[in-house]
Each structure stands twice: as structure tokens, then as C-alpha cells.
Amino acid sequence: MSKSNEIEIHNGTENDDIVKGSRGNDSLYGALGSDDISGGNGSDDVHGDDGDDTLHGENGDDRLSGGSGTDHLYGDNGKDDLSGDDGDDDLHGGNGKDALSGGVGNDDLYGDNSNDYLSGDDGDDDLYGGNGKDTLIGGADDDRLDGGRGGDNMSGGDGHDTYVVDSRPDSITELYNEGTDTVLTSLAKYTLGSNLENLEYTGSKNFTGTGNELNNEIEGGGGNDKLYGLGGEDKLEGEGGNDQLYGGAGVDTLVGGGGNDILNGGDGLDFFLLNALGGVDTVQDYTVGSDHFTLDITSVFTGITDTDLDHILDANQFGTGTVATAAEQRILYDSASGTVSYDADGLGGTAAVTIAKVTAGLDLHNTDFQV
């Protein structure tokens, strides 16, 4: 600090000031500079004004306003009203039923304890409710809303918002055409509500995730998950574990991941992405002429090359039966059993491994495999 005024005054200076309130109800103004202002006891009005300020309400029901700059606001005890105003601010409600408003800028809002109201306003904001039954409003732009403990009400508003749901009573309100939104949940079961697009499981157990009529992306975890896309053009990713994926209506992409997975695309043209070795994915409803397998040749099926650059498995890399009969063959289909195998080196010493299974008797060709 160029100068410090550690006295009980109401107005700061053009310098970096330390301003402290009294036991009564004070009005404190930082003016210019980066100030440290504390309200003390009583119900105080604390204004940072210009500069990067730190404001403490301390005891009582206080009103804190950061002004311009990157400000740090702490309500502390009491029922406080905090406003970040301009700049990228962080606001902490503390104890009591507080109201926090981020204002313009990319702000971090923490309700802390009690039932708080948080509004991010403009900018890409992070809102954390903490304990209690909180209301979180994201406002404009891309926000992250995490209610914390308790049943919280969350609404992201415009922009591509992310919601963290860790309690069953949590509720989300999204209106039509307010961006592409994602729900992160640790709950064992979750169904996307209206106007929500994406769902990701963040826990470590078995998960059941259900989409809606929109184009959803649903991602499981390491357990044995059940994912349902329902309507729309969905992408379902099982990740680890032995998963069951059901696309429903629409053009869907199903990715089992590791493990022995069950894949069912449902109505419409579907894609079954194989991106792991060590498990066998069973495709229950593969339809020749409309559905396709997609092979990850970048990191998994590296013995396959797209020599024609048409993203279709070359004809000479496809064979029938369970054993390669030509050096170039990499994908083998046995019609009698319905097994699809991968042979990393054709006539080399590496044995073919089963990677998928379809209904026996289907007439699969190289054109059923995208690379």
C-alpha cells in the first residue's frame, strides 16, 4: 500500500485505505484505490467504489457493493445483500439468509450457510449454494450452478450452462432455446428434464440415466450402467463396466466402452462405436443397410488403415469366419455365430479377438464398418 488510514472513518481516499466501521449502522465508501473495508457491528452500507477491494460486512444485516474492479465481498454474519457490480468478483454470503448478485463479469458466488439467493447476472459465472435450500440463477452467458447440500432450485438462463445435482430434491428450470446445457450428477438414477441436453454421471457406482426428446449426450461411469436415449439423435457412452445402452427413436450413436456391453439402437439408423479391447459388445438390433459399426483406428484398432480415405473399411481388410485367410484381413465376421473379431496382423502370430456380436445369419460386409 502506498498509504494506509487505519482509523474509523466513512470515506476513503485516492489511496489504498483500511476503513473500519463502528458499533452502529455505518455508510462506508472506499473511493479510489484498492481498499479493505469492514462494517463491524450494526447494519452497514459498504461500497468499494473504484479499485480491487475487499469488503467485510461482519455482524449485522449488511449491504455490500464492490463497484468497479476485481472485488472480494464477505457478508459474514447476518442477512446480507452483496453485489459485485463490474469486474470479475467473488462473493461469500457467510452465515444468514443472503442475496448475492454478481453483476457484470465472470464471478464466483458462494452462498455458504442458510437458504441463499444467488444471481450470476452477466458473464460466465460459478454459483455454489452451500448448505441450505438455495436459489441459483445463472443469468446470461455460460454458467456453472452447484446447489450443494439441500434441495436447491437452479435456473441457468441463456447460455450453455452446467448443473451439479447431488441431492434428489434439486430442481432445474431451463426454457426453450436457452443454450446446450449439461447435468453432472452423483445420484444413482437421473432423468433429464425439459430443455436439458446432456447428462454425465460423476459417481462410482451403477447408474441409470435417461434422456428426453432432445438430442442428448449421456455418459455413464465405471459401474454397470443403464442408459436410455429415448427420442432425438443421441450419443450414449457407457465408459467402464458391463453396460446396457438403449438409443430409442432417432439416429443414435452408442459407445459401450470397456466391458461386455449390450447395445440396442432402437428405431432409426444407428452407429455402434467400438473403442476398446478386452470386452465383447452385443448389438441386439443391428440392421444391415442402415446401421453401421464405427472403429477407432487411431488408438485401438491400429492395424487398420483407411487406404481409400473414404472412412469405410477396405474390402481386402474384411474376411469371413473366425481365422484370417489373407495377410491384409483385420475384421472377421462369422455368420454362423454372429461374432465380429479383430485380427491385428492377419496371418501373423497374433490371434483374433472377439469384439462384438450380432444376430447370427446377418449378411455383413466391409461397408458395415466405418473407420
mmCIF file of C-alpha atoms in Angstrom:
data_model
loop_
_atom_site.group_PDB
_atom_site.id
_atom_site.type_symbol
_atom_site.label_atom_id
_atom_site.label_comp_id
_atom_site.label_asym_id
_atom_site.label_seq_id
_atom_site.Cartn_x
_atom_site.Cartn_y
_atom_site.Cartn_z
ATOM 1 C CA MET A 1 0.000 0.000 0.000
ATOM 2 C CA SER A 2 1.170 3.491 -0.770
ATOM 3 C CA LYS A 3 -0.673 4.835 2.261
ATOM 4 C CA SER A 4 -2.941 3.342 4.945
ATOM 5 C CA ASN A 5 -5.617 5.061 7.001
ATOM 6 C CA GLU A 6 -6.451 2.681 9.843
ATOM 7 C CA ILE A 7 -8.925 4.965 11.514
ATOM 8 C CA GLU A 8 -12.677 4.908 11.989
ATOM 9 C CA ILE A 9 -13.823 6.944 9.003
ATOM 10 C CA HIS A 10 -16.659 6.750 6.490
ATOM 11 C CA ASN A 11 -14.867 7.769 3.319
ATOM 12 C CA GLY A 12 -11.627 6.518 1.823
ATOM 13 C CA THR A 13 -9.190 8.449 -0.306
ATOM 14 C CA GLU A 14 -7.434 8.020 -3.625
ATOM 15 C CA ASN A 15 -5.001 5.705 -1.820
ATOM 16 C CA ASP A 16 -5.311 2.080 -0.693
ATOM 17 C CA ASP A 17 -7.294 2.513 2.509
ATOM 18 C CA ILE A 18 -8.275 0.418 5.508
ATOM 19 C CA VAL A 19 -11.714 1.590 6.576
ATOM 20 C CA LYS A 20 -13.465 0.236 9.647
ATOM 21 C CA GLY A 21 -16.987 0.889 10.810
ATOM 22 C CA SER A 22 -18.227 1.444 14.332
ATOM 23 C CA ARG A 23 -20.688 -0.423 16.524
ATOM 24 C CA GLY A 24 -23.577 1.387 14.868
ATOM 25 C CA ASN A 25 -25.064 1.478 11.381
ATOM 26 C CA ASP A 26 -22.366 2.850 9.078
ATOM 27 C CA SER A 27 -22.060 4.011 5.478
ATOM 28 C CA LEU A 28 -18.528 3.313 4.280
ATOM 29 C CA TYR A 29 -17.032 4.292 0.913
ATOM 30 C CA GLY A 30 -13.631 3.227 -0.390
ATOM 31 C CA ALA A 31 -13.386 5.795 -3.196
ATOM 32 C CA LEU A 32 -10.255 5.304 -5.331
ATOM 33 C CA GLY A 33 -7.577 2.662 -4.700
ATOM 34 C CA SER A 34 -7.750 -0.955 -3.575
ATOM 35 C CA ASP A 35 -9.380 -0.766 -0.186
ATOM 36 C CA ASP A 36 -10.038 -3.051 2.774
ATOM 37 C CA ILE A 37 -13.356 -2.104 4.350
ATOM 38 C CA SER A 38 -15.065 -3.732 7.350
ATOM 39 C CA GLY A 39 -18.515 -2.792 8.566
ATOM 40 C CA GLY A 40 -18.181 -4.019 12.140
ATOM 41 C CA ASN A 41 -21.356 -4.266 14.230
ATOM 42 C CA GLY A 42 -24.649 -2.882 13.017
ATOM 43 C CA SER A 43 -26.377 -2.896 9.659
ATOM 44 C CA ASP A 44 -23.884 -1.250 7.342
ATOM 45 C CA ASP A 45 -23.667 0.031 3.760
ATOM 46 C CA VAL A 46 -20.202 -0.805 2.444
ATOM 47 C CA HIS A 47 -19.094 0.421 -1.004
ATOM 48 C CA GLY A 48 -15.772 -0.415 -2.593
ATOM 49 C CA ASP A 49 -16.129 2.053 -5.470
ATOM 50 C CA ASP A 50 -13.084 2.015 -7.785
ATOM 51 C CA GLY A 51 -10.163 -0.421 -7.426
ATOM 52 C CA ASP A 52 -9.796 -4.042 -6.366
ATOM 53 C CA ASP A 53 -11.445 -4.011 -2.968
ATOM 54 C CA THR A 54 -12.043 -6.413 -0.062
ATOM 55 C CA LEU A 55 -15.292 -5.829 1.814
ATOM 56 C CA HIS A 56 -16.469 -7.451 5.051
ATOM 57 C CA GLY A 57 -19.951 -6.960 6.445
ATOM 58 C CA GLU A 58 -19.051 -8.655 9.733
ATOM 59 C CA ASN A 59 -22.002 -8.567 12.171
ATOM 60 C CA GLY A 60 -25.472 -7.315 11.327
ATOM 61 C CA ASP A 61 -27.585 -7.218 8.169
ATOM 62 C CA ASP A 62 -25.262 -5.507 5.712
ATOM 63 C CA ARG A 63 -25.286 -4.296 2.138
ATOM 64 C CA LEU A 64 -22.014 -4.631 0.224
ATOM 65 C CA SER A 65 -21.309 -3.196 -3.202
ATOM 66 C CA GLY A 66 -17.979 -3.890 -4.901
ATOM 67 C CA GLY A 67 -18.070 -1.227 -7.602
ATOM 68 C CA SER A 68 -15.579 -1.494 -10.442
ATOM 69 C CA GLY A 69 -12.515 -3.750 -10.288
ATOM 70 C CA THR A 70 -11.933 -7.302 -9.091
ATOM 71 C CA ASP A 71 -13.527 -7.333 -5.643
ATOM 72 C CA HIS A 72 -13.846 -9.785 -2.749
ATOM 73 C CA LEU A 73 -17.047 -9.496 -0.728
ATOM 74 C CA TYR A 74 -17.791 -11.319 2.534
ATOM 75 C CA GLY A 75 -21.173 -10.976 4.189
ATOM 76 C CA ASP A 76 -20.026 -12.807 7.336
ATOM 77 C CA ASN A 77 -22.875 -12.892 9.886
ATOM 78 C CA GLY A 78 -26.417 -11.651 9.358
ATOM 79 C CA LYS A 79 -28.826 -11.352 6.450
ATOM 80 C CA ASP A 80 -26.651 -9.650 3.855
ATOM 81 C CA ASP A 81 -27.058 -8.215 0.366
ATOM 82 C CA LEU A 82 -23.900 -8.490 -1.778
ATOM 83 C CA SER A 83 -23.412 -7.025 -5.247
ATOM 84 C CA GLY A 84 -20.207 -7.460 -7.220
ATOM 85 C CA ASP A 85 -21.070 -4.798 -9.811
ATOM 86 C CA ASP A 86 -18.411 -4.516 -12.546
ATOM 87 C CA GLY A 87 -15.367 -6.812 -12.783
ATOM 88 C CA ASP A 88 -14.624 -10.459 -12.025
ATOM 89 C CA ASP A 89 -15.644 -10.722 -8.376
ATOM 90 C CA ASP A 90 -16.032 -13.377 -5.717
ATOM 91 C CA LEU A 91 -18.856 -13.110 -3.213
ATOM 92 C CA HIS A 92 -19.277 -15.089 0.004
ATOM 93 C CA GLY A 93 -22.580 -14.891 1.859
ATOM 94 C CA GLY A 94 -21.417 -16.426 5.134
ATOM 95 C CA ASN A 95 -23.974 -17.155 7.829
ATOM 96 C CA GLY A 96 -27.545 -15.984 7.393
ATOM 97 C CA LYS A 97 -30.032 -15.834 4.549
ATOM 98 C CA ASP A 98 -28.105 -13.824 1.975
ATOM 99 C CA ALA A 99 -28.730 -12.393 -1.504
ATOM 100 C CA LEU A 100 -25.748 -12.330 -3.886
ATOM 101 C CA SER A 101 -25.605 -10.638 -7.277
ATOM 102 C CA GLY A 102 -22.524 -10.981 -9.454
ATOM 103 C CA GLY A 103 -23.194 -8.105 -11.832
ATOM 104 C CA VAL A 104 -21.089 -7.696 -14.964
ATOM 105 C CA GLY A 105 -18.062 -10.003 -15.310
ATOM 106 C CA ASN A 106 -17.128 -13.624 -14.636
ATOM 107 C CA ASP A 107 -17.982 -14.007 -10.967
ATOM 108 C CA ASP A 108 -17.775 -16.701 -8.272
ATOM 109 C CA LEU A 109 -20.691 -16.708 -5.828
ATOM 110 C CA TYR A 110 -20.787 -18.760 -2.617
ATOM 111 C CA GLY A 111 -23.961 -18.827 -0.554
ATOM 112 C CA ASP A 112 -22.277 -20.733 2.289
ATOM 113 C CA ASN A 113 -24.818 -21.389 5.076
ATOM 114 C CA SER A 114 -28.622 -20.933 5.224
ATOM 115 C CA ASN A 115 -31.135 -20.514 2.390
ATOM 116 C CA ASP A 116 -29.487 -18.095 -0.021
ATOM 117 C CA TYR A 117 -30.353 -16.393 -3.314
ATOM 118 C CA LEU A 118 -27.553 -16.239 -5.891
ATOM 119 C CA SER A 119 -27.731 -14.464 -9.258
ATOM 120 C CA GLY A 120 -24.744 -14.507 -11.594
ATOM 121 C CA ASP A 121 -26.117 -11.847 -13.969
ATOM 122 C CA ASP A 122 -23.858 -11.166 -16.984
ATOM 123 C CA GLY A 123 -20.695 -13.200 -17.644
ATOM 124 C CA ASP A 124 -19.557 -16.794 -17.192
ATOM 125 C CA ASP A 125 -20.299 -17.298 -13.506
ATOM 126 C CA ASP A 126 -19.785 -20.086 -10.971
ATOM 127 C CA LEU A 127 -22.536 -20.344 -8.356
ATOM 128 C CA TYR A 128 -22.206 -22.523 -5.232
ATOM 129 C CA GLY A 129 -25.184 -22.662 -2.896
ATOM 130 C CA GLY A 130 -23.513 -24.449 0.006
ATOM 131 C CA ASN A 131 -25.737 -25.581 2.850
ATOM 132 C CA GLY A 132 -29.453 -24.904 2.858
ATOM 133 C CA LYS A 133 -32.225 -24.699 0.292
ATOM 134 C CA ASP A 134 -30.804 -22.190 -2.176
ATOM 135 C CA THR A 135 -31.998 -20.469 -5.324
ATOM 136 C CA LEU A 136 -29.383 -20.122 -8.063
ATOM 137 C CA ILE A 137 -29.964 -18.003 -11.181
ATOM 138 C CA GLY A 138 -27.189 -18.075 -13.768
ATOM 139 C CA GLY A 139 -28.297 -15.184 -15.970
ATOM 140 C CA ALA A 140 -26.652 -14.549 -19.320
ATOM 141 C CA ASP A 141 -23.670 -16.497 -20.770
ATOM 142 C CA ASP A 142 -22.216 -19.888 -19.745
ATOM 143 C CA ASP A 143 -22.647 -20.566 -16.030
ATOM 144 C CA ARG A 144 -21.968 -23.404 -13.598
ATOM 145 C CA LEU A 145 -24.586 -23.929 -10.888
ATOM 146 C CA ASP A 146 -23.927 -26.157 -7.884
ATOM 147 C CA GLY A 147 -26.576 -26.035 -5.193
ATOM 148 C CA GLY A 148 -24.574 -28.038 -2.656
ATOM 149 C CA ARG A 149 -26.395 -29.693 0.202
ATOM 150 C CA GLY A 150 -30.159 -29.423 0.456
ATOM 151 C CA GLY A 151 -32.882 -29.222 -2.155
ATOM 152 C CA ASP A 152 -31.940 -26.326 -4.408
ATOM 153 C CA ASN A 153 -33.729 -24.521 -7.242
ATOM 154 C CA MET A 154 -31.462 -23.762 -10.207
ATOM 155 C CA SER A 155 -32.040 -21.868 -13.436
ATOM 156 C CA GLY A 156 -29.156 -21.170 -15.786
ATOM 157 C CA GLY A 157 -30.901 -18.817 -18.192
ATOM 158 C CA ASP A 158 -29.290 -18.029 -21.540
ATOM 159 C CA GLY A 159 -26.009 -19.700 -22.484
ATOM 160 C CA HIS A 160 -24.540 -23.185 -22.232
ATOM 161 C CA ASP A 161 -24.925 -23.946 -18.540
ATOM 162 C CA THR A 162 -23.692 -26.761 -16.313
ATOM 163 C CA TYR A 163 -25.683 -28.008 -13.322
ATOM 164 C CA VAL A 164 -24.327 -30.096 -10.450
ATOM 165 C CA VAL A 165 -27.061 -32.268 -8.921
ATOM 166 C CA ASP A 166 -26.167 -34.166 -5.749
ATOM 167 C CA SER A 167 -29.500 -34.198 -3.938
ATOM 168 C CA ARG A 168 -32.799 -35.690 -5.096
ATOM 169 C CA PRO A 169 -34.869 -32.587 -4.225
ATOM 170 C CA ASP A 170 -32.705 -30.418 -6.522
ATOM 171 C CA SER A 171 -34.744 -28.916 -9.362
ATOM 172 C CA ILE A 172 -33.672 -27.353 -12.657
ATOM 173 C CA THR A 173 -35.624 -24.900 -14.792
ATOM 174 C CA GLU A 174 -34.498 -24.342 -18.383
ATOM 175 C CA LEU A 175 -36.567 -22.638 -21.058
ATOM 176 C CA TYR A 176 -36.634 -23.428 -24.753
ATOM 177 C CA ASN A 177 -33.634 -22.319 -26.821
ATOM 178 C CA GLU A 178 -31.551 -21.181 -23.852
ATOM 179 C CA GLY A 179 -28.403 -22.996 -24.946
ATOM 180 C CA THR A 180 -26.999 -26.526 -24.690
ATOM 181 C CA ASP A 181 -26.984 -27.498 -21.028
ATOM 182 C CA THR A 182 -25.300 -30.287 -19.079
ATOM 183 C CA VAL A 183 -26.235 -32.010 -15.820
ATOM 184 C CA LEU A 184 -23.469 -33.564 -13.708
ATOM 185 C CA THR A 185 -24.895 -35.926 -11.117
ATOM 186 C CA SER A 186 -23.684 -38.368 -8.492
ATOM 187 C CA LEU A 187 -27.183 -39.773 -7.939
ATOM 188 C CA ALA A 188 -27.794 -43.429 -8.803
ATOM 189 C CA LYS A 189 -30.698 -42.508 -11.101
ATOM 190 C CA TYR A 190 -31.415 -39.365 -13.054
ATOM 191 C CA THR A 191 -33.756 -38.340 -15.872
ATOM 192 C CA LEU A 192 -33.172 -35.174 -17.861
ATOM 193 C CA GLY A 193 -35.944 -32.619 -17.538
ATOM 194 C CA SER A 194 -37.313 -30.351 -20.241
ATOM 195 C CA ASN A 195 -34.845 -28.385 -22.372
ATOM 196 C CA LEU A 196 -31.787 -30.144 -20.905
ATOM 197 C CA GLU A 197 -29.459 -31.808 -23.398
ATOM 198 C CA ASN A 198 -26.541 -33.604 -21.733
ATOM 199 C CA LEU A 199 -26.097 -35.870 -18.722
ATOM 200 C CA GLU A 200 -22.877 -37.098 -17.109
ATOM 201 C CA TYR A 201 -22.546 -39.428 -14.140
ATOM 202 C CA THR A 202 -19.827 -38.373 -11.681
ATOM 203 C CA GLY A 203 -20.210 -41.162 -9.116
ATOM 204 C CA SER A 204 -18.506 -44.544 -8.861
ATOM 205 C CA LYS A 205 -21.428 -46.982 -8.589
ATOM 206 C CA ASN A 206 -24.014 -48.328 -11.037
ATOM 207 C CA PHE A 207 -26.003 -45.601 -12.761
ATOM 208 C CA THR A 208 -29.300 -45.361 -14.620
ATOM 209 C CA GLY A 209 -29.527 -42.297 -16.855
ATOM 210 C CA THR A 210 -32.456 -41.335 -19.056
ATOM 211 C CA GLY A 211 -32.681 -38.651 -21.704
ATOM 212 C CA ASN A 212 -35.655 -36.844 -23.223
ATOM 213 C CA GLU A 213 -36.982 -35.874 -26.666
ATOM 214 C CA LEU A 214 -33.921 -33.721 -27.475
ATOM 215 C CA ASN A 215 -30.558 -34.705 -28.928
ATOM 216 C CA ASN A 216 -28.865 -35.968 -25.768
ATOM 217 C CA GLU A 217 -25.338 -36.933 -24.819
ATOM 218 C CA ILE A 218 -25.419 -39.296 -21.833
ATOM 219 C CA GLU A 219 -22.261 -40.623 -20.211
ATOM 220 C CA GLY A 220 -22.019 -43.304 -17.563
ATOM 221 C CA GLY A 221 -19.105 -44.160 -15.289
ATOM 222 C CA GLY A 222 -17.090 -47.149 -14.154
ATOM 223 C CA GLY A 223 -20.035 -49.206 -12.939
ATOM 224 C CA ASN A 224 -22.630 -51.314 -14.744
ATOM 225 C CA ASP A 225 -24.814 -48.583 -16.174
ATOM 226 C CA LYS A 226 -28.157 -48.431 -17.966
ATOM 227 C CA LEU A 227 -28.549 -45.501 -20.352
ATOM 228 C CA TYR A 228 -31.695 -44.618 -22.300
ATOM 229 C CA GLY A 229 -31.685 -42.010 -25.042
ATOM 230 C CA LEU A 230 -35.429 -42.006 -25.840
ATOM 231 C CA GLY A 231 -36.228 -39.529 -28.649
ATOM 232 C CA GLY A 232 -33.798 -37.415 -30.637
ATOM 233 C CA GLU A 233 -30.353 -38.117 -32.073
ATOM 234 C CA ASP A 234 -28.487 -39.321 -29.006
ATOM 235 C CA LYS A 235 -24.968 -40.334 -28.081
ATOM 236 C CA LEU A 236 -24.706 -42.816 -25.216
ATOM 237 C CA GLU A 237 -21.351 -43.689 -23.667
ATOM 238 C CA GLY A 238 -21.116 -46.479 -21.133
ATOM 239 C CA GLU A 239 -17.446 -45.979 -20.226
ATOM 240 C CA GLY A 240 -16.213 -48.818 -17.935
ATOM 241 C CA GLY A 241 -18.286 -51.723 -16.644
ATOM 242 C CA ASN A 242 -20.829 -54.001 -18.295
ATOM 243 C CA ASP A 243 -23.371 -51.502 -19.553
ATOM 244 C CA GLN A 244 -26.761 -51.547 -21.263
ATOM 245 C CA LEU A 245 -27.380 -48.774 -23.783
ATOM 246 C CA TYR A 246 -30.741 -48.154 -25.462
ATOM 247 C CA GLY A 247 -30.873 -45.432 -28.086
ATOM 248 C CA GLY A 248 -34.612 -45.268 -28.701
ATOM 249 C CA ALA A 249 -36.008 -43.360 -31.677
ATOM 250 C CA GLY A 250 -33.715 -41.318 -33.927
ATOM 251 C CA VAL A 251 -30.203 -41.602 -35.333
ATOM 252 C CA ASP A 252 -28.169 -42.657 -32.296
ATOM 253 C CA THR A 253 -24.519 -43.369 -31.538
ATOM 254 C CA LEU A 254 -23.834 -45.998 -28.874
ATOM 255 C CA VAL A 255 -20.396 -46.377 -27.297
ATOM 256 C CA GLY A 256 -20.068 -49.255 -24.877
ATOM 257 C CA GLY A 257 -16.505 -48.559 -23.811
ATOM 258 C CA GLY A 258 -14.728 -51.204 -21.783
ATOM 259 C CA GLY A 259 -16.581 -54.298 -20.584
ATOM 260 C CA ASN A 260 -19.203 -56.611 -22.037
ATOM 261 C CA ASP A 261 -21.973 -54.266 -23.082
ATOM 262 C CA ILE A 262 -25.459 -54.641 -24.528
ATOM 263 C CA LEU A 263 -26.253 -52.133 -27.258
ATOM 264 C CA ASN A 264 -29.701 -51.514 -28.691
ATOM 265 C CA GLY A 265 -30.036 -48.633 -31.133
ATOM 266 C CA GLY A 266 -33.829 -48.713 -31.376
ATOM 267 C CA ASP A 267 -35.688 -47.186 -34.301
ATOM 268 C CA GLY A 268 -33.724 -45.347 -36.961
ATOM 269 C CA LEU A 269 -30.232 -45.529 -38.426
ATOM 270 C CA ASP A 270 -27.704 -46.125 -35.635
ATOM 271 C CA PHE A 271 -23.954 -46.202 -35.156
ATOM 272 C CA PHE A 272 -22.150 -48.568 -32.780
ATOM 273 C CA LEU A 273 -18.713 -47.221 -31.882
ATOM 274 C CA LEU A 274 -16.137 -49.798 -30.785
ATOM 275 C CA ASN A 275 -13.271 -48.148 -28.914
ATOM 276 C CA ALA A 276 -11.908 -50.780 -26.526
ATOM 277 C CA LEU A 277 -10.445 -54.279 -26.472
ATOM 278 C CA GLY A 278 -10.999 -56.864 -23.774
ATOM 279 C CA GLY A 279 -14.797 -56.894 -23.843
ATOM 280 C CA VAL A 280 -17.499 -58.059 -26.249
ATOM 281 C CA ASP A 281 -20.368 -55.717 -27.146
ATOM 282 C CA THR A 282 -23.617 -57.427 -28.099
ATOM 283 C CA VAL A 283 -25.696 -55.450 -30.592
ATOM 284 C CA GLN A 284 -29.263 -56.653 -30.226
ATOM 285 C CA ASP A 285 -30.864 -54.973 -33.226
ATOM 286 C CA TYR A 286 -28.207 -54.472 -35.900
ATOM 287 C CA THR A 287 -29.863 -53.852 -39.267
ATOM 288 C CA VAL A 288 -27.803 -54.364 -42.407
ATOM 289 C CA GLY A 289 -28.173 -51.468 -44.821
ATOM 290 C CA SER A 290 -28.937 -48.809 -42.217
ATOM 291 C CA ASP A 291 -26.804 -49.389 -39.098
ATOM 292 C CA HIS A 292 -23.008 -49.216 -39.007
ATOM 293 C CA PHE A 293 -20.112 -50.095 -36.761
ATOM 294 C CA THR A 294 -17.519 -47.382 -36.227
ATOM 295 C CA LEU A 295 -13.974 -48.500 -35.387
ATOM 296 C CA ASP A 296 -11.462 -46.371 -33.516
ATOM 297 C CA ILE A 297 -8.393 -46.967 -35.686
ATOM 298 C CA THR A 298 -6.396 -44.150 -34.092
ATOM 299 C CA SER A 299 -5.794 -45.650 -30.654
ATOM 300 C CA VAL A 300 -7.406 -49.131 -30.542
ATOM 301 C CA PHE A 301 -7.647 -50.911 -33.899
ATOM 302 C CA THR A 302 -4.354 -49.533 -35.120
ATOM 303 C CA GLY A 303 -3.750 -52.423 -37.533
ATOM 304 C CA ILE A 304 -6.460 -50.985 -39.792
ATOM 305 C CA THR A 305 -5.623 -48.285 -42.334
ATOM 306 C CA ASP A 306 -8.075 -46.219 -44.357
ATOM 307 C CA THR A 307 -6.129 -46.510 -47.597
ATOM 308 C CA ASP A 308 -9.012 -45.270 -49.755
ATOM 309 C CA LEU A 309 -9.629 -42.303 -47.430
ATOM 310 C CA ASP A 310 -13.377 -42.895 -47.646
ATOM 311 C CA HIS A 311 -13.834 -43.835 -43.957
ATOM 312 C CA ILE A 312 -15.091 -47.277 -44.991
ATOM 313 C CA LEU A 313 -13.194 -50.460 -44.149
ATOM 314 C CA ASP A 314 -11.273 -51.551 -47.244
ATOM 315 C CA ALA A 315 -12.679 -54.696 -48.813
ATOM 316 C CA ASN A 316 -9.372 -56.553 -48.551
ATOM 317 C CA GLN A 317 -9.277 -55.879 -44.782
ATOM 318 C CA PHE A 318 -12.555 -57.762 -44.268
ATOM 319 C CA GLY A 319 -12.884 -61.516 -44.035
ATOM 320 C CA THR A 320 -15.408 -64.175 -43.082
ATOM 321 C CA GLY A 321 -15.054 -66.881 -40.458
ATOM 322 C CA THR A 322 -13.018 -66.741 -37.268
ATOM 323 C CA VAL A 323 -9.482 -67.012 -38.709
ATOM 324 C CA ALA A 324 -7.821 -64.667 -41.194
ATOM 325 C CA THR A 325 -7.098 -66.196 -44.582
ATOM 326 C CA ALA A 326 -5.148 -63.259 -46.021
ATOM 327 C CA ALA A 327 -2.433 -61.048 -44.626
ATOM 328 C CA GLU A 328 -4.491 -57.868 -45.093
ATOM 329 C CA GLN A 329 -7.585 -59.068 -43.209
ATOM 330 C CA ARG A 330 -8.290 -57.270 -39.930
ATOM 331 C CA ILE A 331 -12.038 -57.552 -39.299
ATOM 332 C CA LEU A 332 -13.547 -61.042 -39.397
ATOM 333 C CA TYR A 333 -17.255 -61.843 -39.332
ATOM 334 C CA ASP A 334 -18.576 -65.324 -38.594
ATOM 335 C CA SER A 335 -22.160 -65.550 -39.828
ATOM 336 C CA ALA A 336 -22.816 -68.834 -38.044
ATOM 337 C CA SER A 337 -22.180 -67.379 -34.590
ATOM 338 C CA GLY A 338 -22.667 -63.665 -35.286
ATOM 339 C CA THR A 339 -19.222 -62.806 -33.869
ATOM 340 C CA VAL A 340 -17.104 -59.912 -35.095
ATOM 341 C CA SER A 341 -13.369 -60.271 -34.439
ATOM 342 C CA TYR A 342 -10.277 -58.143 -34.799
ATOM 343 C CA ASP A 343 -7.011 -59.608 -36.055
ATOM 344 C CA ALA A 344 -4.184 -57.139 -35.545
ATOM 345 C CA ASP A 345 -1.799 -58.735 -38.047
ATOM 346 C CA GLY A 346 -3.746 -61.013 -40.394
ATOM 347 C CA LEU A 347 -1.614 -64.109 -40.990
ATOM 348 C CA GLY A 348 0.863 -63.078 -38.280
ATOM 349 C CA GLY A 349 1.215 -64.716 -34.896
ATOM 350 C CA THR A 350 -1.434 -62.644 -33.072
ATOM 351 C CA ALA A 351 -4.752 -64.449 -32.632
ATOM 352 C CA ALA A 352 -8.015 -62.730 -33.483
ATOM 353 C CA VAL A 353 -10.095 -61.450 -30.551
ATOM 354 C CA THR A 354 -13.876 -61.142 -30.468
ATOM 355 C CA ILE A 355 -15.006 -57.524 -30.165
ATOM 356 C CA ALA A 356 -18.729 -57.642 -30.939
ATOM 357 C CA LYS A 357 -21.666 -59.919 -31.521
ATOM 358 C CA VAL A 358 -24.764 -59.537 -33.715
ATOM 359 C CA THR A 359 -27.682 -61.787 -34.607
ATOM 360 C CA ALA A 360 -26.377 -64.894 -36.341
ATOM 361 C CA GLY A 361 -27.038 -65.146 -40.059
ATOM 362 C CA LEU A 362 -26.772 -61.442 -40.909
ATOM 363 C CA ASP A 363 -25.061 -60.636 -44.201
ATOM 364 C CA LEU A 364 -22.333 -58.233 -43.047
ATOM 365 C CA HIS A 365 -19.745 -56.777 -45.421
ATOM 366 C CA ASN A 366 -16.844 -54.338 -45.204
ATOM 367 C CA THR A 367 -19.302 -51.497 -45.884
ATOM 368 C CA ASP A 368 -20.875 -52.108 -42.488
ATOM 369 C CA PHE A 369 -17.711 -50.812 -40.816
ATOM 370 C CA GLN A 370 -16.701 -47.161 -40.720
ATOM 371 C CA VAL A 371 -13.116 -46.238 -39.869
#
